[in-house]
Coordinates of C-alpha atoms in Angstrom, one line a residue:
M1407 CA 3.2 -11.3 -16.8
S1408 CA 0.7 -13.7 -14.5
E1409 CA -2.9 -12.5 -14.6
A1410 CA -2.0 -11.7 -11.3
L1411 CA -0.3 -8.9 -11.9
L1412 CA -2.2 -8.1 -14.9
F1413 CA -4.9 -8.0 -12.6
S1414 CA -2.7 -5.5 -10.2
F1415 CA -1.6 -3.3 -12.8
S1416 CA -5.3 -3.1 -14.8
L1417 CA -7.2 -1.8 -11.8
I1418 CA -4.3 0.4 -10.7
D1419 CA -4.5 2.0 -14.4
T1420 CA -8.1 2.0 -14.1
G1421 CA -7.8 4.1 -11.1
A1422 CA -5.9 6.4 -13.0
V1423 CA -7.3 7.5 -15.8
I1424 CA -11.2 7.7 -14.2
F1425 CA -8.9 10.6 -12.0
L1426 CA -7.6 12.0 -15.1
L1427 CA -11.1 12.4 -16.4
V1428 CA -11.5 15.0 -14.5
Y1429 CA -8.7 16.4 -14.4
F1430 CA -8.4 16.7 -18.5
W1431 CA -5.2 15.6 -19.4
T1432 CA -5.7 14.1 -22.5
L1433 CA -2.1 13.0 -23.6
I1434 CA -1.9 11.2 -20.5
K1435 CA -5.2 10.2 -20.3
L1436 CA -4.7 8.3 -23.7
L1437 CA -1.5 6.8 -22.4
A1438 CA -2.8 5.3 -19.6
H1439 CA -5.6 4.0 -21.3
A1440 CA -3.4 2.8 -25.1
I1441 CA -0.9 0.7 -22.4
L1442 CA -3.7 -2.2 -21.6
I1443 CA -4.5 -3.0 -25.4
P1444 CA -1.1 -4.4 -26.1
L1445 CA -1.3 -6.5 -22.7
F1446 CA -4.7 -8.0 -23.4
L1447 CA -3.8 -8.6 -26.9
L1448 CA -1.0 -11.0 -25.2
Y1449 CA -3.5 -12.9 -23.4
Q1450 CA -5.9 -13.2 -26.2
Y1451 CA -8.5 -11.1 -24.6
W1452 CA -9.7 -10.1 -27.6
W1453 CA -13.4 -8.2 -26.6
L1454 CA -11.6 -6.3 -24.2
V1455 CA -9.2 -5.0 -26.9
L1456 CA -13.1 -4.0 -29.3
I1457 CA -13.9 -2.3 -26.4
N1458 CA -11.1 -0.3 -25.4
V1459 CA -10.1 0.8 -29.0
P1460 CA -12.9 2.8 -30.2
G1461 CA -11.7 4.8 -26.8
V1462 CA -8.4 5.3 -27.3
A1463 CA -9.0 6.1 -30.7
W1464 CA -11.4 9.1 -29.3
M1465 CA -8.5 10.1 -27.2
A1466 CA -6.4 10.5 -29.8
Y1467 CA -8.6 12.4 -31.9
E1468 CA -9.0 14.7 -28.6
Y1469 CA -5.9 14.7 -28.2
L1470 CA -5.3 16.6 -31.8
S1471 CA -8.0 18.9 -31.1
V1472 CA -6.6 20.5 -27.9
P1473 CA -7.0 23.7 -28.7
S1474 CA -2.8 25.4 -28.1
G1475 CA -1.9 26.3 -24.9
N1476 CA -4.6 24.2 -23.1
T1477 CA -3.5 21.4 -20.8
G1478 CA -6.4 19.4 -21.7
V1479 CA -9.4 19.3 -24.4
Y1480 CA -10.4 22.6 -22.1
D1481 CA -10.3 24.2 -18.6
P1482 CA -13.4 23.7 -16.7
T1483 CA -14.3 27.2 -17.1
E1484 CA -13.6 27.3 -20.6
I1485 CA -16.2 24.2 -21.0
Y1486 CA -19.2 25.9 -19.1
K1487 CA -18.7 29.0 -21.0
R1488 CA -18.9 27.0 -24.2
G1489 CA -21.7 25.5 -23.4
Q1490 CA -20.0 21.8 -23.6
L1491 CA -20.8 20.9 -20.0
K1492 CA -23.7 17.9 -21.1
K1493 CA -20.8 16.8 -24.1
H1494 CA -18.5 16.2 -21.7
M1495 CA -20.8 14.8 -18.8
R1496 CA -21.3 12.2 -21.6
D1497 CA -18.5 11.5 -22.4
C1498 CA -17.0 10.8 -18.9
L1499 CA -19.7 8.7 -18.4
I1500 CA -19.3 6.4 -21.5
F1501 CA -15.6 5.8 -20.6
L1502 CA -16.8 5.1 -16.8
V1503 CA -18.4 2.6 -18.3
C1504 CA -15.7 1.0 -20.3
E1505 CA -13.6 1.0 -16.8
E1506 CA -16.7 -0.3 -14.9
V1507 CA -16.6 -3.4 -17.5
D1508 CA -12.4 -3.7 -17.7
K1509 CA -12.6 -3.8 -13.6
S1510 CA -15.5 -6.6 -13.8
W1511 CA -13.5 -8.8 -16.3
L1512 CA -10.4 -8.3 -14.4
S1513 CA -12.1 -9.5 -10.9
N1514 CA -14.0 -12.3 -13.6
R1515 CA -16.6 -12.8 -10.3
K1516 CA -14.8 -16.3 -10.0
L1517 CA -15.7 -19.2 -7.3
S1518 CA -13.0 -19.1 -4.2
G1519 CA -12.5 -21.7 -2.1
C1520 CA -13.0 -25.4 -4.7
G1521 CA -11.5 -27.9 -3.9
R1522 CA -13.4 -30.9 -5.3
V1523 CA -15.4 -29.8 -7.9
L1524 CA -19.1 -31.7 -8.9
F1525 CA -20.3 -30.9 -13.0
V1526 CA -23.5 -32.6 -12.9
T1527 CA -24.6 -33.0 -16.3
A1528 CA -27.6 -35.2 -18.1
H1529 CA -25.3 -36.5 -21.5
P1530 CA -22.3 -36.1 -22.9
D1531 CA -21.2 -33.1 -24.9
D1532 CA -23.2 -30.7 -22.3
E1533 CA -19.4 -30.1 -20.2
C1534 CA -18.5 -28.7 -23.8
M1535 CA -21.6 -26.7 -24.9
F1536 CA -22.9 -25.4 -21.4
F1537 CA -19.7 -25.7 -19.0
G1538 CA -16.4 -25.2 -20.9
P1539 CA -15.1 -21.7 -19.4
T1540 CA -15.5 -22.3 -15.5
I1541 CA -14.0 -25.9 -16.4
L1542 CA -11.1 -24.6 -17.8
S1543 CA -10.6 -22.4 -15.2
L1544 CA -10.8 -24.4 -12.7
V1545 CA -9.0 -27.4 -13.7
Q1546 CA -5.9 -24.6 -14.0
S1547 CA -6.9 -23.3 -10.6
K1548 CA -6.0 -27.0 -9.6
A1549 CA -9.2 -27.4 -8.4
Q1550 CA -10.6 -31.7 -8.6
V1551 CA -13.1 -31.3 -11.4
N1552 CA -15.3 -34.1 -11.0
I1553 CA -17.5 -35.0 -14.1
V1554 CA -21.2 -36.7 -13.5
C1555 CA -22.9 -37.3 -16.5
L1556 CA -26.7 -39.0 -15.9
S1557 CA -27.1 -40.8 -18.9
L1558 CA -24.8 -42.7 -22.1
G1559 CA -26.9 -40.0 -24.8
D1560 CA -28.2 -43.1 -26.4
L1561 CA -31.3 -41.5 -28.1
Y1562 CA -30.0 -42.8 -31.7
G1563 CA -28.4 -45.7 -30.4
R1564 CA -24.9 -44.6 -29.8
G1565 CA -24.3 -45.0 -26.0
K1566 CA -20.9 -46.6 -26.8
N1567 CA -19.8 -43.8 -29.0
R1568 CA -20.7 -41.7 -27.0
K1569 CA -19.0 -42.6 -23.7
K1570 CA -15.6 -42.8 -25.5
E1571 CA -16.1 -39.4 -27.2
L1572 CA -16.8 -38.2 -23.3
W1573 CA -13.8 -39.6 -21.7
L1574 CA -11.3 -38.0 -24.7
A1575 CA -13.2 -34.7 -24.8
C1576 CA -12.5 -34.6 -20.7
E1577 CA -9.0 -35.3 -21.4
T1578 CA -9.3 -32.4 -24.1
L1579 CA -10.2 -30.2 -20.9
G1580 CA -7.6 -32.0 -18.7
I1581 CA -9.8 -33.6 -16.2
D1582 CA -8.7 -36.9 -14.9
S1583 CA -10.8 -39.7 -16.6
S1584 CA -10.8 -41.8 -13.4
L1585 CA -13.1 -38.4 -12.4
I1586 CA -15.7 -39.4 -14.6
W1587 CA -18.4 -41.0 -13.9
L1588 CA -20.8 -41.9 -16.7
Y1589 CA -24.8 -43.6 -15.5
N1590 CA -26.8 -46.3 -17.7
H1591 CA -29.4 -46.5 -16.1
D1592 CA -33.1 -47.8 -17.3
K1593 CA -35.0 -44.9 -15.8
L1594 CA -32.4 -42.4 -17.1
K1595 CA -32.7 -42.0 -20.8
D1596 CA -31.8 -39.5 -23.0
D1597 CA -34.9 -38.5 -24.8
P1598 CA -36.0 -34.5 -24.7
K1599 CA -39.9 -34.8 -23.4
V1600 CA -38.6 -37.5 -20.4
E1601 CA -38.7 -36.1 -16.8
W1602 CA -36.4 -37.9 -15.0
R1603 CA -37.8 -38.8 -11.5
A1604 CA -36.2 -36.6 -8.9
G1605 CA -35.4 -38.7 -6.6
L1606 CA -33.1 -41.2 -8.8
V1607 CA -31.7 -37.9 -9.5
A1608 CA -31.3 -37.0 -6.3
S1609 CA -29.9 -40.1 -4.7
I1610 CA -27.3 -40.3 -6.8
I1611 CA -26.0 -36.6 -6.9
L1612 CA -26.4 -37.6 -3.0
R1613 CA -24.2 -40.4 -3.1
T1614 CA -21.7 -38.8 -5.1
V1615 CA -21.0 -35.4 -3.0
E1616 CA -20.9 -37.8 -0.2
T1617 CA -18.4 -40.2 -1.3
L1618 CA -15.8 -38.1 -2.6
D1619 CA -16.3 -35.3 -0.3
I1620 CA -17.3 -33.0 -2.5
D1621 CA -17.7 -29.0 -2.1
T1622 CA -18.9 -27.3 -4.9
I1623 CA -21.8 -28.8 -7.2
I1624 CA -22.6 -26.8 -10.5
T1625 CA -25.2 -27.9 -12.4
F1626 CA -28.1 -26.4 -14.9
D1627 CA -30.8 -24.2 -13.5
K1628 CA -34.1 -24.6 -13.9
K1629 CA -34.6 -23.6 -17.3
G1630 CA -32.3 -26.1 -18.3
V1631 CA -30.5 -23.5 -21.1
S1632 CA -32.6 -25.3 -24.0
G1633 CA -35.3 -27.0 -21.7
H1634 CA -34.7 -30.0 -22.4
K1635 CA -36.1 -32.2 -19.5
N1636 CA -33.0 -34.2 -18.6
H1637 CA -31.1 -30.8 -17.7
T1638 CA -34.4 -29.8 -15.5
S1639 CA -35.4 -33.1 -14.4
I1640 CA -31.4 -32.4 -12.6
Y1641 CA -32.5 -29.1 -11.2
R1642 CA -35.7 -30.1 -9.5
A1643 CA -33.1 -33.0 -8.2
M1644 CA -31.0 -30.3 -6.6
S1645 CA -34.3 -28.4 -5.5
L1646 CA -35.4 -31.4 -3.6
L1647 CA -31.8 -32.4 -1.6
K1648 CA -31.5 -28.7 -1.2
S1649 CA -35.1 -28.5 0.2
R1650 CA -34.7 -31.7 3.1
N1651 CA -31.0 -30.0 3.9
S1652 CA -29.6 -33.4 2.7
L1653 CA -26.3 -32.2 1.5
P1654 CA -23.2 -31.0 3.7
S1655 CA -23.4 -27.7 4.7
T1656 CA -19.6 -27.5 3.2
C1657 CA -21.4 -27.9 -0.1
R1658 CA -22.7 -25.0 -2.2
V1659 CA -25.0 -24.6 -5.1
Y1660 CA -24.2 -22.8 -8.1
L1661 CA -26.2 -23.2 -11.2
L1662 CA -25.5 -22.0 -15.0
E1663 CA -27.7 -18.7 -16.0
S1664 CA -30.4 -19.3 -18.4
V1665 CA -30.8 -16.9 -21.1
S1666 CA -33.1 -15.8 -23.9
I1667 CA -32.8 -17.1 -27.2
L1668 CA -31.4 -13.7 -28.9
R1669 CA -28.7 -13.3 -25.9
K1670 CA -27.8 -17.2 -26.2
Y1671 CA -26.7 -17.1 -30.3
T1672 CA -25.1 -13.9 -30.1
F1673 CA -21.5 -15.0 -29.2
Y1674 CA -19.7 -12.0 -27.3
A1675 CA -21.9 -9.7 -28.3
D1676 CA -23.6 -11.2 -24.8
L1677 CA -20.8 -10.7 -22.5
L1678 CA -21.1 -7.1 -21.9
L1679 CA -24.9 -7.3 -20.6
S1680 CA -24.0 -10.0 -18.4
V1681 CA -20.8 -8.0 -16.8
L1682 CA -23.0 -5.0 -16.5
F1683 CA -26.5 -7.0 -15.2
R1684 CA -25.6 -10.4 -14.0
N1685 CA -24.7 -10.2 -10.3
S1686 CA -23.2 -14.2 -10.2
Y1687 CA -20.1 -16.0 -11.2
L1688 CA -19.1 -15.1 -14.3
Y1689 CA -15.7 -16.9 -16.1
V1690 CA -14.4 -15.7 -19.9
C1691 CA -12.2 -17.6 -21.8
S1692 CA -9.2 -16.4 -24.2
R1693 CA -9.1 -17.0 -27.7
K1694 CA -6.7 -20.0 -26.7
E1695 CA -8.6 -21.2 -24.0
H1696 CA -12.1 -21.1 -26.5
K1697 CA -10.5 -23.2 -29.1
L1698 CA -9.4 -25.8 -26.8
I1699 CA -13.2 -26.1 -26.2
V1700 CA -14.2 -26.5 -29.5
S1701 CA -11.4 -28.8 -29.8
A1702 CA -12.8 -31.1 -26.7
M1703 CA -16.3 -30.6 -29.0
S1704 CA -14.9 -31.9 -31.8
K1705 CA -14.4 -35.4 -30.1
H1706 CA -18.3 -35.6 -29.9
V1707 CA -18.2 -37.2 -33.4
T1708 CA -21.6 -38.9 -33.4
Q1709 CA -22.7 -35.2 -32.3
Y1710 CA -20.4 -32.6 -34.1
V1711 CA -22.8 -32.4 -37.0
W1712 CA -23.4 -28.9 -38.4
Y1713 CA -25.9 -27.8 -36.5
R1714 CA -23.5 -28.1 -33.6
K1715 CA -21.1 -26.8 -35.1
L1716 CA -22.9 -23.2 -35.5
F1717 CA -23.5 -23.8 -31.8
M1718 CA -20.0 -23.5 -30.9
L1719 CA -19.8 -21.0 -33.1
F1720 CA -22.5 -18.4 -32.2
S1721 CA -23.4 -19.7 -29.0
S1722 CA -22.6 -17.2 -25.9
Y1723 CA -22.3 -20.2 -23.7
V1724 CA -18.5 -21.9 -25.4
P1725 CA -16.7 -18.4 -24.8
F1726 CA -18.1 -17.9 -21.3
S1727 CA -20.4 -19.1 -18.6

């Protein structure tokens, strides 16, 4: 079954579950909900399994507790007479929230119409640490994914090594080596305390967009995820281009949302908040894709020290973005 078929089937199944919540047909409701779990397991969407298992377990408990002769937990009159209206309203609300989470993932809020995409990063390894799920999804959709990396990441004199590492990491993510653009500019040095000139960065981005006929740009927002001055400099450059209307009208710009440090290091736990409250696009990777991103990051040998290994283990930017 393709993911498109899984999407279609799950939406129909979700609608059926919501309908059955009204009529309290516990066994049918249980089967309709439980059938999704093996499908999510097949595609290695572990967080969806974790969300659905408690609901299925509770419905199984409800089914075993159905009074003899009832088609469901109770009929509406019985619920009212027993004073359990609030309890059943609460249970329905919980299941509706779970179903909404499922539907939000299934639609996955992916970008559409992306032909030639440009990721603008500051250093080698940014592509893995912050944009991995989005890059993988766009590569799989056959979009042409280009990487512009504005510095060698030469803060500790390892620029030559980091250049090779970037190519290896991008190869692991499925990006063609001819689509990587790495800059070594005197005015664009790797330094967390230095802001790059917005005009210089903007000119590089604009030249690349016009040369490659880019239709989609993805980069950092104004907080730059970590507050790194090089990251935020890219945002200021994009703001400059937008304010001057310099970008082609066909070119769209999307920014990676920065979250609080608490949300940043909660791995999949932050996904529920992102699904429910983020109005932007969302890419969620499977377990297999997550391993691929970690493998790509490991190509950055000079950077893959213990604290970055912890970042890859706990950061919410690795499994979804």
